[in-house]
GROMACS .gro file of N, CA and C in nm:
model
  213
    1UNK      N    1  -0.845  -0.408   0.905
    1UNK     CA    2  -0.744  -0.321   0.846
    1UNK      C    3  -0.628  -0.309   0.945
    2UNK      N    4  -0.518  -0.299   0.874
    2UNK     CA    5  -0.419  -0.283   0.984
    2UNK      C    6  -0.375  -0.136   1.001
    3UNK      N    7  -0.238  -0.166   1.124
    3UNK     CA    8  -0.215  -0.023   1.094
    3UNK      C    9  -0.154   0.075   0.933
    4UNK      N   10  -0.082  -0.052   0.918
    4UNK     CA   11  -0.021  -0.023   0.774
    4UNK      C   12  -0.118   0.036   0.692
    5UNK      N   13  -0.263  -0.049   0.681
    5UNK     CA   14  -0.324  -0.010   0.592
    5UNK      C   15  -0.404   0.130   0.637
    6UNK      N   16  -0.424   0.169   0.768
    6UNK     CA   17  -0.482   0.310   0.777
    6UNK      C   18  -0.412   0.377   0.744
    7UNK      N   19  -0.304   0.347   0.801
    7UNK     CA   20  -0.221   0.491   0.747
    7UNK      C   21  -0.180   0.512   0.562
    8UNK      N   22  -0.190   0.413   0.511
    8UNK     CA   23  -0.204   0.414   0.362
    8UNK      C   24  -0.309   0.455   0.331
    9UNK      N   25  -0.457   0.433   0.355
    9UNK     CA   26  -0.568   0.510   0.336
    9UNK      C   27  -0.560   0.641   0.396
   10UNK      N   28  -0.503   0.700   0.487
   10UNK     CA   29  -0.545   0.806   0.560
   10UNK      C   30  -0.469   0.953   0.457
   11UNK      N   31  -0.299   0.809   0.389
   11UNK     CA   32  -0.245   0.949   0.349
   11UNK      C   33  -0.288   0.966   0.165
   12UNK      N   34  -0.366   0.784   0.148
   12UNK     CA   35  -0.438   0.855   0.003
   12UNK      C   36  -0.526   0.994   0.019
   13UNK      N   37  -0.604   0.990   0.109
   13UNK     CA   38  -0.709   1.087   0.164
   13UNK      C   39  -0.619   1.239   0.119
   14UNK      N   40  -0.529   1.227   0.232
   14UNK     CA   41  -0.450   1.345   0.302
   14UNK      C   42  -0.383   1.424   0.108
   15UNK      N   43  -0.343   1.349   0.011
   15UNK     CA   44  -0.313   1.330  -0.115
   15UNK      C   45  -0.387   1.377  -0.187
   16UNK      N   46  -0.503   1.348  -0.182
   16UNK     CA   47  -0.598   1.318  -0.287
   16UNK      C   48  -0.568   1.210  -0.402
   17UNK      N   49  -0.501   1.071  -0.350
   17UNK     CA   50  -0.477   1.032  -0.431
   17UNK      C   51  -0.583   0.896  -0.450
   18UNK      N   52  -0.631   0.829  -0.563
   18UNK     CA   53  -0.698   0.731  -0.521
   18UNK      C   54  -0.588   0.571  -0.482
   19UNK      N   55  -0.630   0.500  -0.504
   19UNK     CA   56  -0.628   0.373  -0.491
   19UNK      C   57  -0.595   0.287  -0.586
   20UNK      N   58  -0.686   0.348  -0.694
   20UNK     CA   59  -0.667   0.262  -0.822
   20UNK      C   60  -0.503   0.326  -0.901
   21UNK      N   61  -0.451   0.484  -0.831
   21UNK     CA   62  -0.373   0.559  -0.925
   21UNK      C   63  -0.231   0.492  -0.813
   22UNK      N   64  -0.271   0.455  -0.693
   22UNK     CA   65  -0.142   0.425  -0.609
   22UNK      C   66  -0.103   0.271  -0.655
   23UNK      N   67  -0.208   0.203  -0.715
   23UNK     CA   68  -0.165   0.062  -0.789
   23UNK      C   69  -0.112   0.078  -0.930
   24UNK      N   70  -0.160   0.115  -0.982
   24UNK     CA   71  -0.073   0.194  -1.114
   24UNK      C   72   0.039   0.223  -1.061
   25UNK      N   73   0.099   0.331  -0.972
   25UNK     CA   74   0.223   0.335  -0.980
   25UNK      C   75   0.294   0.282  -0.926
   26UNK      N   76   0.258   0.204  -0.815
   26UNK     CA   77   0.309   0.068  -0.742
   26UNK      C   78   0.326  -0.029  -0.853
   27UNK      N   79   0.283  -0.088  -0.948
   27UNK     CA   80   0.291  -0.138  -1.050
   27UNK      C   81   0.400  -0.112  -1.175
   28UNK      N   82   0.407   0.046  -1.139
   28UNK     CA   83   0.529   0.109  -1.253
   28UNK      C   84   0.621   0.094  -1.164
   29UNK      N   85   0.651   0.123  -1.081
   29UNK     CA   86   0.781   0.090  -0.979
   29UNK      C   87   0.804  -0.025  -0.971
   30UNK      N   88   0.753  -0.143  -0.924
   30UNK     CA   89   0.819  -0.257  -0.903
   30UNK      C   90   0.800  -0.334  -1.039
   31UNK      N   91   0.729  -0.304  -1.154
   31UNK     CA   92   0.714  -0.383  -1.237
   31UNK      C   93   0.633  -0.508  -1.195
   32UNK      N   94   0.586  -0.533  -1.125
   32UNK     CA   95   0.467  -0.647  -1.046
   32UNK      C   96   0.347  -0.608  -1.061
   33UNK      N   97   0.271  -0.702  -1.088
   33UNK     CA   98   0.093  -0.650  -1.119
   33UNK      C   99   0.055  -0.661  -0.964
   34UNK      N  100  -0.004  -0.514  -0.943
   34UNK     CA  101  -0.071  -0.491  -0.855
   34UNK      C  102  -0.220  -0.449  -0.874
   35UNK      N  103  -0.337  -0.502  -0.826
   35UNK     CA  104  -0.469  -0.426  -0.832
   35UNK      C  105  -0.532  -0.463  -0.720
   36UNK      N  106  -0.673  -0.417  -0.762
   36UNK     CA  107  -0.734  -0.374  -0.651
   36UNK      C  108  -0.736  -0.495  -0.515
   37UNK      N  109  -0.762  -0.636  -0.553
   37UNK     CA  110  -0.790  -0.758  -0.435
   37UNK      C  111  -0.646  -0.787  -0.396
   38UNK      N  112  -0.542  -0.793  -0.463
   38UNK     CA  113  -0.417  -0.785  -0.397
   38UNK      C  114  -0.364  -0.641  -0.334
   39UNK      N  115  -0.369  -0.562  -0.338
   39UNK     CA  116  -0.371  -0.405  -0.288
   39UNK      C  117  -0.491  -0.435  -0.156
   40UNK      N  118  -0.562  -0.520  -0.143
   40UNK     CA  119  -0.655  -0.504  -0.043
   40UNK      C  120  -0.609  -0.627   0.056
   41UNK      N  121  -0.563  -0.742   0.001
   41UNK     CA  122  -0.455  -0.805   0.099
   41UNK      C  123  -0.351  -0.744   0.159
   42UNK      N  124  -0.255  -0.653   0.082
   42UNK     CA  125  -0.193  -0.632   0.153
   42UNK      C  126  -0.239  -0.524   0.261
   43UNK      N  127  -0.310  -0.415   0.261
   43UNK     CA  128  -0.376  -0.295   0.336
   43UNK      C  129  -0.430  -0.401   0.464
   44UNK      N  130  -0.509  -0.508   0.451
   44UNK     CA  131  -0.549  -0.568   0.567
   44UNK      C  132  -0.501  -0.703   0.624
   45UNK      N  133  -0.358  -0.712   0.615
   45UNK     CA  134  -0.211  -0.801   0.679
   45UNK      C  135  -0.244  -0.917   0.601
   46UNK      N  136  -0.352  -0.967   0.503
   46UNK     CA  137  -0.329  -1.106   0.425
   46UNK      C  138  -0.231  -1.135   0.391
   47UNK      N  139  -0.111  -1.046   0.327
   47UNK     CA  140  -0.020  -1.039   0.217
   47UNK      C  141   0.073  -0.926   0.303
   48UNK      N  142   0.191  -0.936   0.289
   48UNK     CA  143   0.301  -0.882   0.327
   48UNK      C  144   0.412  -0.848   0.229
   49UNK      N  145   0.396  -0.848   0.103
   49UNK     CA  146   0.575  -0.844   0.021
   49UNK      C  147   0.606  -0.731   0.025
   50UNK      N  148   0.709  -0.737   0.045
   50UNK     CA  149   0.853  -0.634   0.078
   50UNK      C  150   0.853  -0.553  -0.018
   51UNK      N  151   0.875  -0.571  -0.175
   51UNK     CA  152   0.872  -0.467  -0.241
   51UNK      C  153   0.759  -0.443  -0.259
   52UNK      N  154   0.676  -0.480  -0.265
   52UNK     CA  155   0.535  -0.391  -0.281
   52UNK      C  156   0.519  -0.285  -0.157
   53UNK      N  157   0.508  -0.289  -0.050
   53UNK     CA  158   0.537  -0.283   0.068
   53UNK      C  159   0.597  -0.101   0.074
   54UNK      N  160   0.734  -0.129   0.023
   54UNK     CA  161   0.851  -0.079   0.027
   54UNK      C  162   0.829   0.063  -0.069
   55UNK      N  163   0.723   0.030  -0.219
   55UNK     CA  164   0.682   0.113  -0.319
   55UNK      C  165   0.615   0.183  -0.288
   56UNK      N  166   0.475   0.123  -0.172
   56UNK     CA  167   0.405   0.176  -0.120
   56UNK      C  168   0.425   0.335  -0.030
   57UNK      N  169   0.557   0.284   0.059
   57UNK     CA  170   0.587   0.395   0.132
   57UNK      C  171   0.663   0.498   0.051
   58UNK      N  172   0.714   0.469  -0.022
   58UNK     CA  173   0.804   0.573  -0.100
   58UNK      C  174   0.720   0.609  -0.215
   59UNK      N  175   0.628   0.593  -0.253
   59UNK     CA  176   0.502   0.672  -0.328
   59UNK      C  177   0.435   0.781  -0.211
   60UNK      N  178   0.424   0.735  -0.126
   60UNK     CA  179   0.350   0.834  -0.057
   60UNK      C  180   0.435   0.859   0.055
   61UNK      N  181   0.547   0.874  -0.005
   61UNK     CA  182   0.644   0.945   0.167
   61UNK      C  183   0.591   0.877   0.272
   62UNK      N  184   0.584   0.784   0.288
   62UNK     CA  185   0.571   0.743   0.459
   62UNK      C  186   0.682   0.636   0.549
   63UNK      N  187   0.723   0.635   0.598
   63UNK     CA  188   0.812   0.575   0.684
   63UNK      C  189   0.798   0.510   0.757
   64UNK      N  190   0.705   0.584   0.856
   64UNK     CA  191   0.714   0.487   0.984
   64UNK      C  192   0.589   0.353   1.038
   65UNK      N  193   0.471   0.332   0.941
   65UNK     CA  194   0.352   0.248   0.923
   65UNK      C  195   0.402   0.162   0.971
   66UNK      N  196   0.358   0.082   1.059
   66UNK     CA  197   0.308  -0.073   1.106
   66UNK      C  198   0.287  -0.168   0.969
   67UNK      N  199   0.348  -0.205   0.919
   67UNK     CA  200   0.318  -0.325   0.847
   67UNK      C  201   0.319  -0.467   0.849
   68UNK      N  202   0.315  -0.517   1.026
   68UNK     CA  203   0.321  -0.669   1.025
   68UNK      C  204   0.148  -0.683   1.032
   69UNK      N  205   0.135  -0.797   0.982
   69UNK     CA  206  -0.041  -0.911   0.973
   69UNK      C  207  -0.078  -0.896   1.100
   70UNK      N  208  -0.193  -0.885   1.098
   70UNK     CA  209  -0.250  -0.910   1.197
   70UNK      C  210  -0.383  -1.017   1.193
   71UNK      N  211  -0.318  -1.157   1.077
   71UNK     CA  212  -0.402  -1.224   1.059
   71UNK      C  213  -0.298  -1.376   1.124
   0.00000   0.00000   0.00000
């Protein structure tokens, strides 16, 4: 997992939001199918795209996450 992706898990937690409801709306925002095995590339640096990325942080207010691979 990277850092990107803890801190995306830490602030579903912090939320109460799940996983499956942050791909849904990552999905309504960019209009791109997002689910669960691509949502899990990107959380652990497989996958990097920008707007997904980008939806991610601005769904859950976050800013400052680490999001380069660490593969």
């Amino acid at each position: 997992m990277t850092d990107f992706g803890l801190c995306v898990k830490t602030e579903l937690l912090r939320q109460g939001m799940s996983q499956a409801e942050l791909e849904k709306r990552v999905s309504e925002d960019t209009g791109l199918f997002v689910d669960s095995g691509y949502m899990y590339k990107i959380l652990t640096g497989q996958r990097n795209p920008e707007k997904i990325v980008e939806s991610v942080k601005k769904i859950l207010g976050i800013s400052a996450c680490e999001t380069h691979s660490t593969t």
